[in-house]
Amino acid sequence: NLHIVVVGAGQAGADCVNALRQQGFAGRLSLIGDEPRLPYRRPPLSKACLLGQAGVDSLGLRSAAAWEKLDVEMRMGQSVEHLDRAARQLQLLDGSRLDYDRLVLATGSRARRWTLPGGDRSNVHTLRSIDDLQRLLPAWQAGRRLVVIGGGYIGLEVAAAASQHGLKVTVVENQPRLLARVAVPLLSDFYLQLHQDHGVEFELGQGVAHLLGEPEVTAVELSDGRQLECDLVVVGIGSLPNTSLASESGLEVNDGIVVDAGMQTSDPAVWAIGDCCRHFNTFYQARMRMESVPAAQEQAKVAAATILGKAPPAHAVPWFWSDQYDVKLQMIGQPVAEAELVVRGDPAGGDFSLCQVQQGIIVAAATLNRTQEFVALRRLVGERIAVDAVALADPELALKSLLP
Ligand code: FAD
């Protein structure tokens, strides 16, 4: 009678226990999470929740009744403090111990904090959890001046929601363009214009030198010495994988818990999935760490299969979405700097697609408010279907006609 324990009750952990049951596991199953609530979706935290369109009660991944039906021993509000791999035993914060036969680490990632002076002031926020949201909401008031540090997805989603809510927003980004790590320059330019059209101000190519003021931050000093007065600060400078249980127990960690294509560590009893792991991706034939809901969902299923002794399904091409104002961005694959860029539609109108073509194949794509093209592009990129770049640029061409 095997006992499978999943540590971390976020997207990946919740999906993994579900997948184990769906794939036929009838033995003892435990899910342990340090947040004091049932597993929930994080994407709305920086979107619908900040816009006042969704309450935290609507974020649950499944209802309490559905969890009960799944027959999982749920230990919420319990942190796992120590992993003893030799004894196959976990130690929890309350001192209790739990034995496992198979262990899945699904501990996610945490927001990178501002570690320089001022980062601990009460009006400096990060946004990773419902607790973070509940700390932020009392200050979320029209007319307040918000400085967002970081022009990545979360920073920009916060900026979009804030400006729609009537806050006065400035985004500080030390790269010369927005989304520099993850998007082609044309997309960066589009988002800059979109936000400026909504009244958001930008300081690009500017570092933050100091957070000034006590007991609360009253101004952000930029690297060129100028000061931006503010009432609150949101820091969106990326995240760090939660790997301490793995590293303390001697598992390999390299910006993520290292796992193979089946999400298994070098310990045959331990798997890792979701934001916390660096897996061998069969689509790219490379090791990578991914931070997205689709990746967490896929890895949860792959791990469930290999735990149960089945062959791991292949990884699909990665994809991701972001909602800002009335623009839905969907991205497929990883941008390649050298690839040829094909633009479909009119970027100024906010309804277009971008395809990156290399050696007759679309290697990455982004669609804005074009969900049908996204569906076709997922297949074109994922199945590496040959295309003609000139034909692709024709806005009249229906992409699904290129599918076999
Ligand atoms: P998490 O969801 O972080 O869950 C990990 C859980 O493990 C947490 O509850 C953590 O507290 C718990 N834990 C950690 N250590 C322990 C321990 N020792 N003991 C017990 N419990 C522990 N992705 C998209 O694809 N699209 C989006 O639009 C999008 N928007 C986002 C917006 C925000 C504001 C955030 C924060 C994320 C967003 N993401 C988005 C990313 C997505 O939410 C994550 O990739 C996904 O949640 C990863 O799931 P996970 O289970 O690996 O980690």
mmCIF file with all atom_site columns, N, CA and C and ligand atoms in Angstrom, residues 7-13 32-35 42-47 78-81 106-109 127-129 154 157 242 245 273-276 290-294 296 319-323, ligand 1:
data_model
loop_
_atom_site.group_PDB
_atom_site.id
_atom_site.type_symbol
_atom_site.label_atom_id
_atom_site.label_alt_id
_atom_site.label_comp_id
_atom_site.label_asym_id
_atom_site.label_entity_id
_atom_site.label_seq_id
_atom_site.pdbx_PDB_ins_code
_atom_site.Cartn_x
_atom_site.Cartn_y
_atom_site.Cartn_z
_atom_site.occupancy
_atom_site.B_iso_or_equiv
_atom_site.pdbx_formal_charge
_atom_site.auth_seq_id
_atom_site.auth_comp_id
_atom_site.auth_asym_id
_atom_site.auth_atom_id
_atom_site.pdbx_PDB_model_num
ATOM   1   N N   . VAL A 1 7   ? 4.342  17.711 -1.739  1.00 0.00 ? 7   VAL A N   1
ATOM   2   C CA  . VAL A 1 7   ? 4.606  18.887 -0.907  1.00 0.00 ? 7   VAL A CA  1
ATOM   3   C C   . VAL A 1 7   ? 4.456  20.138 -1.763  1.00 0.00 ? 7   VAL A C   1
ATOM   4   N N   . GLY A 1 8   ? 3.556  21.030 -1.340  1.00 0.00 ? 8   GLY A N   1
ATOM   5   C CA  . GLY A 1 8   ? 3.274  22.237 -2.115  1.00 0.00 ? 8   GLY A CA  1
ATOM   6   C C   . GLY A 1 8   ? 1.916  22.087 -2.765  1.00 0.00 ? 8   GLY A C   1
ATOM   7   N N   . ALA A 1 9   ? 0.941  22.875 -2.284  1.00 0.00 ? 9   ALA A N   1
ATOM   8   C CA  . ALA A 1 9   ? -0.432 22.726 -2.771  1.00 0.00 ? 9   ALA A CA  1
ATOM   9   C C   . ALA A 1 9   ? -0.802 23.892 -3.684  1.00 0.00 ? 9   ALA A C   1
ATOM   10  N N   . GLY A 1 10  ? 0.042  24.143 -4.678  1.00 0.00 ? 10  GLY A N   1
ATOM   11  C CA  . GLY A 1 10  ? -0.272 25.140 -5.697  1.00 0.00 ? 10  GLY A CA  1
ATOM   12  C C   . GLY A 1 10  ? -0.812 24.444 -6.942  1.00 0.00 ? 10  GLY A C   1
ATOM   13  N N   . GLN A 1 11  ? -0.643 25.092 -8.093  1.00 0.00 ? 11  GLN A N   1
ATOM   14  C CA  . GLN A 1 11  ? -1.147 24.540 -9.350  1.00 0.00 ? 11  GLN A CA  1
ATOM   15  C C   . GLN A 1 11  ? -0.581 23.141 -9.619  1.00 0.00 ? 11  GLN A C   1
ATOM   16  N N   . ALA A 1 12  ? 0.729  23.010 -9.501  1.00 0.00 ? 12  ALA A N   1
ATOM   17  C CA  . ALA A 1 12  ? 1.373  21.746 -9.867  1.00 0.00 ? 12  ALA A CA  1
ATOM   18  C C   . ALA A 1 12  ? 0.995  20.638 -8.882  1.00 0.00 ? 12  ALA A C   1
ATOM   19  N N   . GLY A 1 13  ? 1.070  20.931 -7.590  1.00 0.00 ? 13  GLY A N   1
ATOM   20  C CA  . GLY A 1 13  ? 0.761  19.907 -6.587  1.00 0.00 ? 13  GLY A CA  1
ATOM   21  C C   . GLY A 1 13  ? -0.680 19.454 -6.687  1.00 0.00 ? 13  GLY A C   1
ATOM   22  N N   . ILE A 1 32  ? 0.385  18.424 1.057   1.00 0.00 ? 32  ILE A N   1
ATOM   23  C CA  . ILE A 1 32  ? 0.737  19.325 2.158   1.00 0.00 ? 32  ILE A CA  1
ATOM   24  C C   . ILE A 1 32  ? 1.042  20.702 1.596   1.00 0.00 ? 32  ILE A C   1
ATOM   25  N N   . GLY A 1 33  ? 0.412  21.743 2.148   1.00 0.00 ? 33  GLY A N   1
ATOM   26  C CA  . GLY A 1 33  ? 0.667  23.100 1.657   1.00 0.00 ? 33  GLY A CA  1
ATOM   27  C C   . GLY A 1 33  ? 0.776  24.070 2.814   1.00 0.00 ? 33  GLY A C   1
ATOM   28  N N   . ASP A 1 34  ? 1.704  25.013 2.712   1.00 0.00 ? 34  ASP A N   1
ATOM   29  C CA  . ASP A 1 34  ? 1.906  25.920 3.845   1.00 0.00 ? 34  ASP A CA  1
ATOM   30  C C   . ASP A 1 34  ? 0.951  27.112 3.831   1.00 0.00 ? 34  ASP A C   1
ATOM   31  N N   . GLU A 1 35  ? 0.200  27.311 2.765   1.00 0.00 ? 35  GLU A N   1
ATOM   32  C CA  . GLU A 1 35  ? -0.784 28.400 2.782   1.00 0.00 ? 35  GLU A CA  1
ATOM   33  C C   . GLU A 1 35  ? -2.054 27.866 3.468   1.00 0.00 ? 35  GLU A C   1
ATOM   34  N N   . ARG A 1 42  ? -3.256 31.406 -9.304  1.00 0.00 ? 42  ARG A N   1
ATOM   35  C CA  . ARG A 1 42  ? -2.571 32.678 -9.057  1.00 0.00 ? 42  ARG A CA  1
ATOM   36  C C   . ARG A 1 42  ? -2.775 33.730 -10.153 1.00 0.00 ? 42  ARG A C   1
ATOM   37  N N   . PRO A 1 43  ? -2.934 33.346 -11.433 1.00 0.00 ? 43  PRO A N   1
ATOM   38  C CA  . PRO A 1 43  ? -2.997 34.395 -12.473 1.00 0.00 ? 43  PRO A CA  1
ATOM   39  C C   . PRO A 1 43  ? -4.002 35.515 -12.191 1.00 0.00 ? 43  PRO A C   1
ATOM   40  N N   . PRO A 1 44  ? -5.188 35.242 -11.665 1.00 0.00 ? 44  PRO A N   1
ATOM   41  C CA  . PRO A 1 44  ? -6.124 36.370 -11.461 1.00 0.00 ? 44  PRO A CA  1
ATOM   42  C C   . PRO A 1 44  ? -5.649 37.368 -10.403 1.00 0.00 ? 44  PRO A C   1
ATOM   43  N N   . LEU A 1 45  ? -4.658 36.992 -9.572  1.00 0.00 ? 45  LEU A N   1
ATOM   44  C CA  . LEU A 1 45  ? -4.212 37.919 -8.521  1.00 0.00 ? 45  LEU A CA  1
ATOM   45  C C   . LEU A 1 45  ? -3.771 39.251 -9.117  1.00 0.00 ? 45  LEU A C   1
ATOM   46  N N   . SER A 1 46  ? -3.101 39.198 -10.273 1.00 0.00 ? 46  SER A N   1
ATOM   47  C CA  . SER A 1 46  ? -2.591 40.436 -10.879 1.00 0.00 ? 46  SER A CA  1
ATOM   48  C C   . SER A 1 46  ? -3.525 40.959 -11.966 1.00 0.00 ? 46  SER A C   1
ATOM   49  N N   . LYS A 1 47  ? -4.682 40.314 -12.124 1.00 0.00 ? 47  LYS A N   1
ATOM   50  C CA  . LYS A 1 47  ? -5.614 40.709 -13.195 1.00 0.00 ? 47  LYS A CA  1
ATOM   51  C C   . LYS A 1 47  ? -6.974 40.991 -12.555 1.00 0.00 ? 47  LYS A C   1
ATOM   52  N N   . GLN A 1 78  ? 0.349  23.870 6.667   1.00 0.00 ? 78  GLN A N   1
ATOM   53  C CA  . GLN A 1 78  ? 1.426  23.070 7.281   1.00 0.00 ? 78  GLN A CA  1
ATOM   54  C C   . GLN A 1 78  ? 2.659  23.161 6.394   1.00 0.00 ? 78  GLN A C   1
ATOM   55  N N   . SER A 1 79  ? 3.752  23.597 6.963   1.00 0.00 ? 79  SER A N   1
ATOM   56  C CA  . SER A 1 79  ? 4.971  23.693 6.172   1.00 0.00 ? 79  SER A CA  1
ATOM   57  C C   . SER A 1 79  ? 5.849  22.472 6.414   1.00 0.00 ? 79  SER A C   1
ATOM   58  N N   . VAL A 1 80  ? 6.429  21.942 5.346   1.00 0.00 ? 80  VAL A N   1
ATOM   59  C CA  . VAL A 1 80  ? 7.414  20.864 5.508   1.00 0.00 ? 80  VAL A CA  1
ATOM   60  C C   . VAL A 1 80  ? 8.764  21.525 5.745   1.00 0.00 ? 80  VAL A C   1
ATOM   61  N N   . GLU A 1 81  ? 9.399  21.170 6.860   1.00 0.00 ? 81  GLU A N   1
ATOM   62  C CA  . GLU A 1 81  ? 10.631 21.841 7.256   1.00 0.00 ? 81  GLU A CA  1
ATOM   63  C C   . GLU A 1 81  ? 11.883 21.057 6.899   1.00 0.00 ? 81  GLU A C   1
ATOM   64  N N   . ALA A 1 106 ? 6.582  20.089 -5.038  1.00 0.00 ? 106 ALA A N   1
ATOM   65  C CA  . ALA A 1 106 ? 5.864  21.043 -5.903  1.00 0.00 ? 106 ALA A CA  1
ATOM   66  C C   . ALA A 1 106 ? 5.794  22.367 -5.155  1.00 0.00 ? 106 ALA A C   1
ATOM   67  N N   . THR A 1 107 ? 6.966  22.837 -4.720  1.00 0.00 ? 107 THR A N   1
ATOM   68  C CA  . THR A 1 107 ? 7.038  23.956 -3.774  1.00 0.00 ? 107 THR A CA  1
ATOM   69  C C   . THR A 1 107 ? 7.020  25.327 -4.454  1.00 0.00 ? 107 THR A C   1
ATOM   70  N N   . GLY A 1 108 ? 6.971  25.355 -5.796  1.00 0.00 ? 108 GLY A N   1
ATOM   71  C CA  . GLY A 1 108 ? 6.764  26.626 -6.487  1.00 0.00 ? 108 GLY A CA  1
ATOM   72  C C   . GLY A 1 108 ? 7.935  27.579 -6.370  1.00 0.00 ? 108 GLY A C   1
ATOM   73  N N   . SER A 1 109 ? 7.636  28.853 -6.523  1.00 0.00 ? 109 SER A N   1
ATOM   74  C CA  . SER A 1 109 ? 8.675  29.875 -6.409  1.00 0.00 ? 109 SER A CA  1
ATOM   75  C C   . SER A 1 109 ? 8.137  31.007 -5.552  1.00 0.00 ? 109 SER A C   1
ATOM   76  N N   . LEU A 1 127 ? 3.630  40.420 -5.190  1.00 0.00 ? 127 LEU A N   1
ATOM   77  C CA  . LEU A 1 127 ? 2.327  39.797 -5.418  1.00 0.00 ? 127 LEU A CA  1
ATOM   78  C C   . LEU A 1 127 ? 2.524  38.357 -5.866  1.00 0.00 ? 127 LEU A C   1
ATOM   79  N N   . ARG A 1 128 ? 2.369  37.446 -4.912  1.00 0.00 ? 128 ARG A N   1
ATOM   80  C CA  . ARG A 1 128 ? 2.545  36.026 -5.233  1.00 0.00 ? 128 ARG A CA  1
ATOM   81  C C   . ARG A 1 128 ? 1.364  35.205 -4.718  1.00 0.00 ? 128 ARG A C   1
ATOM   82  N N   . SER A 1 129 ? 0.741  35.697 -3.639  1.00 0.00 ? 129 SER A N   1
ATOM   83  C CA  . SER A 1 129 ? -0.255 34.873 -2.946  1.00 0.00 ? 129 SER A CA  1
ATOM   84  C C   . SER A 1 129 ? -1.494 35.695 -2.593  1.00 0.00 ? 129 SER A C   1
ATOM   85  N N   . ILE A 1 154 ? 4.318  40.521 -14.611 1.00 0.00 ? 154 ILE A N   1
ATOM   86  C CA  . ILE A 1 154 ? 3.532  40.817 -13.407 1.00 0.00 ? 154 ILE A CA  1
ATOM   87  C C   . ILE A 1 154 ? 3.522  42.318 -13.155 1.00 0.00 ? 154 ILE A C   1
ATOM   88  N N   . GLU A 1 157 ? 1.070  43.823 -15.635 1.00 0.00 ? 157 GLU A N   1
ATOM   89  C CA  . GLU A 1 157 ? -0.338 43.533 -15.312 1.00 0.00 ? 157 GLU A CA  1
ATOM   90  C C   . GLU A 1 157 ? -0.796 44.376 -14.123 1.00 0.00 ? 157 GLU A C   1
ATOM   91  N N   . ASN A 1 242 ? 11.680 27.650 -4.945  1.00 0.00 ? 242 ASN A N   1
ATOM   92  C CA  . ASN A 1 242 ? 11.788 27.161 -3.562  1.00 0.00 ? 242 ASN A CA  1
ATOM   93  C C   . ASN A 1 242 ? 12.436 25.784 -3.569  1.00 0.00 ? 242 ASN A C   1
ATOM   94  N N   . LEU A 1 245 ? 14.325 22.384 0.548   1.00 0.00 ? 245 LEU A N   1
ATOM   95  C CA  . LEU A 1 245 ? 14.177 20.982 0.992   1.00 0.00 ? 245 LEU A CA  1
ATOM   96  C C   . LEU A 1 245 ? 15.077 20.077 0.158   1.00 0.00 ? 245 LEU A C   1
ATOM   97  N N   . ILE A 1 273 ? 8.165  19.121 -9.648  1.00 0.00 ? 273 ILE A N   1
ATOM   98  C CA  . ILE A 1 273 ? 7.344  19.652 -10.748 1.00 0.00 ? 273 ILE A CA  1
ATOM   99  C C   . ILE A 1 273 ? 7.038  21.134 -10.522 1.00 0.00 ? 273 ILE A C   1
ATOM   100 N N   . GLY A 1 274 ? 6.694  21.821 -11.606 1.00 0.00 ? 274 GLY A N   1
ATOM   101 C CA  . GLY A 1 274 ? 6.237  23.212 -11.511 1.00 0.00 ? 274 GLY A CA  1
ATOM   102 C C   . GLY A 1 274 ? 7.396  24.203 -11.439 1.00 0.00 ? 274 GLY A C   1
ATOM   103 N N   . ASP A 1 275 ? 7.085  25.375 -10.893 1.00 0.00 ? 275 ASP A N   1
ATOM   104 C CA  . ASP A 1 275 ? 8.055  26.475 -10.859 1.00 0.00 ? 275 ASP A CA  1
ATOM   105 C C   . ASP A 1 275 ? 9.364  26.104 -10.157 1.00 0.00 ? 275 ASP A C   1
ATOM   106 N N   . CYS A 1 276 ? 9.328  25.126 -9.242  1.00 0.00 ? 276 CYS A N   1
ATOM   107 C CA  . CYS A 1 276 ? 10.514 24.841 -8.420  1.00 0.00 ? 276 CYS A CA  1
ATOM   108 C C   . CYS A 1 276 ? 11.539 23.987 -9.138  1.00 0.00 ? 276 CYS A C   1
ATOM   109 N N   . MET A 1 290 ? 10.538 26.480 -16.045 1.00 0.00 ? 290 MET A N   1
ATOM   110 C CA  . MET A 1 290 ? 9.398  27.213 -16.603 1.00 0.00 ? 290 MET A CA  1
ATOM   111 C C   . MET A 1 290 ? 8.522  27.708 -15.471 1.00 0.00 ? 290 MET A C   1
ATOM   112 N N   . GLU A 1 291 ? 7.930  28.847 -15.661 1.00 0.00 ? 291 GLU A N   1
ATOM   113 C CA  . GLU A 1 291 ? 7.036  29.403 -14.648 1.00 0.00 ? 291 GLU A CA  1
ATOM   114 C C   . GLU A 1 291 ? 5.723  29.765 -15.314 1.00 0.00 ? 291 GLU A C   1
ATOM   115 N N   . SER A 1 292 ? 4.884  28.780 -15.518 1.00 0.00 ? 292 SER A N   1
ATOM   116 C CA  . SER A 1 292 ? 3.574  29.074 -16.109 1.00 0.00 ? 292 SER A CA  1
ATOM   117 C C   . SER A 1 292 ? 2.595  27.998 -15.703 1.00 0.00 ? 292 SER A C   1
ATOM   118 N N   . VAL A 1 293 ? 1.326  28.354 -15.782 1.00 0.00 ? 293 VAL A N   1
ATOM   119 C CA  . VAL A 1 293 ? 0.270  27.387 -15.464 1.00 0.00 ? 293 VAL A CA  1
ATOM   120 C C   . VAL A 1 293 ? 0.302  26.196 -16.424 1.00 0.00 ? 293 VAL A C   1
ATOM   121 N N   . PRO A 1 294 ? 0.384  26.421 -17.760 1.00 0.00 ? 294 PRO A N   1
ATOM   122 C CA  . PRO A 1 294 ? 0.393  25.243 -18.642 1.00 0.00 ? 294 PRO A CA  1
ATOM   123 C C   . PRO A 1 294 ? 1.556  24.297 -18.350 1.00 0.00 ? 294 PRO A C   1
ATOM   124 N N   . ALA A 1 296 ? 3.073  23.847 -15.408 1.00 0.00 ? 296 ALA A N   1
ATOM   125 C CA  . ALA A 1 296 ? 2.784  23.146 -14.150 1.00 0.00 ? 296 ALA A CA  1
ATOM   126 C C   . ALA A 1 296 ? 1.778  22.019 -14.399 1.00 0.00 ? 296 ALA A C   1
ATOM   127 N N   . TRP A 1 319 ? 3.614  27.290 -23.743 1.00 0.00 ? 319 TRP A N   1
ATOM   128 C CA  . TRP A 1 319 ? 2.857  28.500 -24.069 1.00 0.00 ? 319 TRP A CA  1
ATOM   129 C C   . TRP A 1 319 ? 2.482  29.232 -22.791 1.00 0.00 ? 319 TRP A C   1
ATOM   130 N N   . PHE A 1 320 ? 2.014  30.458 -22.961 1.00 0.00 ? 320 PHE A N   1
ATOM   131 C CA  . PHE A 1 320 ? 1.819  31.359 -21.833 1.00 0.00 ? 320 PHE A CA  1
ATOM   132 C C   . PHE A 1 320 ? 0.821  32.426 -22.248 1.00 0.00 ? 320 PHE A C   1
ATOM   133 N N   . TRP A 1 321 ? 0.142  33.063 -21.272 1.00 0.00 ? 321 TRP A N   1
ATOM   134 C CA  . TRP A 1 321 ? -0.722 34.182 -21.644 1.00 0.00 ? 321 TRP A CA  1
ATOM   135 C C   . TRP A 1 321 ? -0.545 35.328 -20.660 1.00 0.00 ? 321 TRP A C   1
ATOM   136 N N   . SER A 1 322 ? -0.973 36.516 -21.101 1.00 0.00 ? 322 SER A N   1
ATOM   137 C CA  . SER A 1 322 ? -1.023 37.666 -20.197 1.00 0.00 ? 322 SER A CA  1
ATOM   138 C C   . SER A 1 322 ? -2.182 38.544 -20.636 1.00 0.00 ? 322 SER A C   1
ATOM   139 N N   . ASP A 1 323 ? -2.935 39.072 -19.648 1.00 0.00 ? 323 ASP A N   1
ATOM   140 C CA  . ASP A 1 323 ? -4.050 39.979 -19.959 1.00 0.00 ? 323 ASP A CA  1
ATOM   141 C C   . ASP A 1 323 ? -3.707 41.365 -19.443 1.00 0.00 ? 323 ASP A C   1
HETATM 142 P P1  . FAD B 2 .   ? 2.864  27.630 -6.750  1.00 0.00 ? 1   FAD B P1  1
HETATM 143 O O1  . FAD B 2 .   ? 1.562  27.912 -7.390  1.00 0.00 ? 1   FAD B O1  1
HETATM 144 O O2  . FAD B 2 .   ? 3.702  28.747 -6.267  1.00 0.00 ? 1   FAD B O2  1
HETATM 145 O O3  . FAD B 2 .   ? 2.580  26.638 -5.536  1.00 0.00 ? 1   FAD B O3  1
HETATM 146 C C1  . FAD B 2 .   ? 3.585  26.198 -4.657  1.00 0.00 ? 1   FAD B C1  1
HETATM 147 C C2  . FAD B 2 .   ? 2.982  26.052 -3.276  1.00 0.00 ? 1   FAD B C2  1
HETATM 148 O O4  . FAD B 2 .   ? 3.899  25.346 -2.429  1.00 0.00 ? 1   FAD B O4  1
HETATM 149 C C3  . FAD B 2 .   ? 2.744  27.393 -2.593  1.00 0.00 ? 1   FAD B C3  1
HETATM 150 O O5  . FAD B 2 .   ? 1.472  27.414 -2.021  1.00 0.00 ? 1   FAD B O5  1
HETATM 151 C C4  . FAD B 2 .   ? 3.834  27.437 -1.533  1.00 0.00 ? 1   FAD B C4  1
HETATM 152 O O6  . FAD B 2 .   ? 3.484  28.259 -0.444  1.00 0.00 ? 1   FAD B O6  1
HETATM 153 C C5  . FAD B 2 .   ? 3.928  25.969 -1.153  1.00 0.00 ? 1   FAD B C5  1
HETATM 154 N N1  . FAD B 2 .   ? 5.161  25.580 -0.458  1.00 0.00 ? 1   FAD B N1  1
HETATM 155 C C6  . FAD B 2 .   ? 6.427  25.968 -0.717  1.00 0.00 ? 1   FAD B C6  1
HETATM 156 N N2  . FAD B 2 .   ? 7.296  25.395 0.140   1.00 0.00 ? 1   FAD B N2  1
HETATM 157 C C7  . FAD B 2 .   ? 6.563  24.598 0.959   1.00 0.00 ? 1   FAD B C7  1
HETATM 158 C C8  . FAD B 2 .   ? 6.896  23.749 2.053   1.00 0.00 ? 1   FAD B C8  1
HETATM 159 N N3  . FAD B 2 .   ? 8.154  23.569 2.466   1.00 0.00 ? 1   FAD B N3  1
HETATM 160 N N4  . FAD B 2 .   ? 5.901  23.100 2.698   1.00 0.00 ? 1   FAD B N4  1
HETATM 161 C C9  . FAD B 2 .   ? 4.609  23.240 2.287   1.00 0.00 ? 1   FAD B C9  1
HETATM 162 N N5  . FAD B 2 .   ? 4.240  24.036 1.240   1.00 0.00 ? 1   FAD B N5  1
HETATM 163 C C10 . FAD B 2 .   ? 5.209  24.697 0.589   1.00 0.00 ? 1   FAD B C10 1
HETATM 164 N N6  . FAD B 2 .   ? 1.135  31.800 -15.348 1.00 0.00 ? 1   FAD B N6  1
HETATM 165 C C11 . FAD B 2 .   ? 0.524  31.765 -16.549 1.00 0.00 ? 1   FAD B C11 1
HETATM 166 O O7  . FAD B 2 .   ? 0.685  30.775 -17.269 1.00 0.00 ? 1   FAD B O7  1
HETATM 167 N N7  . FAD B 2 .   ? -0.254 32.802 -16.981 1.00 0.00 ? 1   FAD B N7  1
HETATM 168 C C12 . FAD B 2 .   ? -0.463 33.904 -16.224 1.00 0.00 ? 1   FAD B C12 1
HETATM 169 O O8  . FAD B 2 .   ? -1.161 34.819 -16.641 1.00 0.00 ? 1   FAD B O8  1
HETATM 170 C C13 . FAD B 2 .   ? 0.158  33.971 -14.934 1.00 0.00 ? 1   FAD B C13 1
HETATM 171 N N8  . FAD B 2 .   ? -0.052 35.024 -14.113 1.00 0.00 ? 1   FAD B N8  1
HETATM 172 C C14 . FAD B 2 .   ? 0.499  35.033 -12.866 1.00 0.00 ? 1   FAD B C14 1
HETATM 173 C C15 . FAD B 2 .   ? 0.231  36.095 -12.010 1.00 0.00 ? 1   FAD B C15 1
HETATM 174 C C16 . FAD B 2 .   ? 0.763  36.123 -10.729 1.00 0.00 ? 1   FAD B C16 1
HETATM 175 C C17 . FAD B 2 .   ? 0.463  37.282 -9.818  1.00 0.00 ? 1   FAD B C17 1
HETATM 176 C C18 . FAD B 2 .   ? 1.603  35.062 -10.288 1.00 0.00 ? 1   FAD B C18 1
HETATM 177 C C19 . FAD B 2 .   ? 2.205  35.084 -8.900  1.00 0.00 ? 1   FAD B C19 1
HETATM 178 C C20 . FAD B 2 .   ? 1.879  34.001 -11.132 1.00 0.00 ? 1   FAD B C20 1
HETATM 179 C C21 . FAD B 2 .   ? 1.326  33.975 -12.424 1.00 0.00 ? 1   FAD B C21 1
HETATM 180 N N9  . FAD B 2 .   ? 1.577  32.915 -13.302 1.00 0.00 ? 1   FAD B N9  1
HETATM 181 C C22 . FAD B 2 .   ? 0.975  32.881 -14.529 1.00 0.00 ? 1   FAD B C22 1
HETATM 182 C C23 . FAD B 2 .   ? 2.502  31.833 -12.925 1.00 0.00 ? 1   FAD B C23 1
HETATM 183 C C24 . FAD B 2 .   ? 1.782  30.639 -12.349 1.00 0.00 ? 1   FAD B C24 1
HETATM 184 O O9  . FAD B 2 .   ? 0.844  31.036 -11.386 1.00 0.00 ? 1   FAD B O9  1
HETATM 185 C C25 . FAD B 2 .   ? 2.806  29.691 -11.755 1.00 0.00 ? 1   FAD B C25 1
HETATM 186 O O10 . FAD B 2 .   ? 3.679  29.274 -12.782 1.00 0.00 ? 1   FAD B O10 1
HETATM 187 C C26 . FAD B 2 .   ? 2.134  28.482 -11.124 1.00 0.00 ? 1   FAD B C26 1
HETATM 188 O O11 . FAD B 2 .   ? 1.368  28.874 -10.015 1.00 0.00 ? 1   FAD B O11 1
HETATM 189 C C27 . FAD B 2 .   ? 3.177  27.466 -10.690 1.00 0.00 ? 1   FAD B C27 1
HETATM 190 O O12 . FAD B 2 .   ? 2.585  26.457 -9.932  1.00 0.00 ? 1   FAD B O12 1
HETATM 191 P P2  . FAD B 2 .   ? 3.415  25.695 -8.799  1.00 0.00 ? 1   FAD B P2  1
HETATM 192 O O13 . FAD B 2 .   ? 2.470  24.727 -8.190  1.00 0.00 ? 1   FAD B O13 1
HETATM 193 O O14 . FAD B 2 .   ? 4.700  25.223 -9.332  1.00 0.00 ? 1   FAD B O14 1
HETATM 194 O O15 . FAD B 2 .   ? 3.799  26.812 -7.726  1.00 0.00 ? 1   FAD B O15 1
#
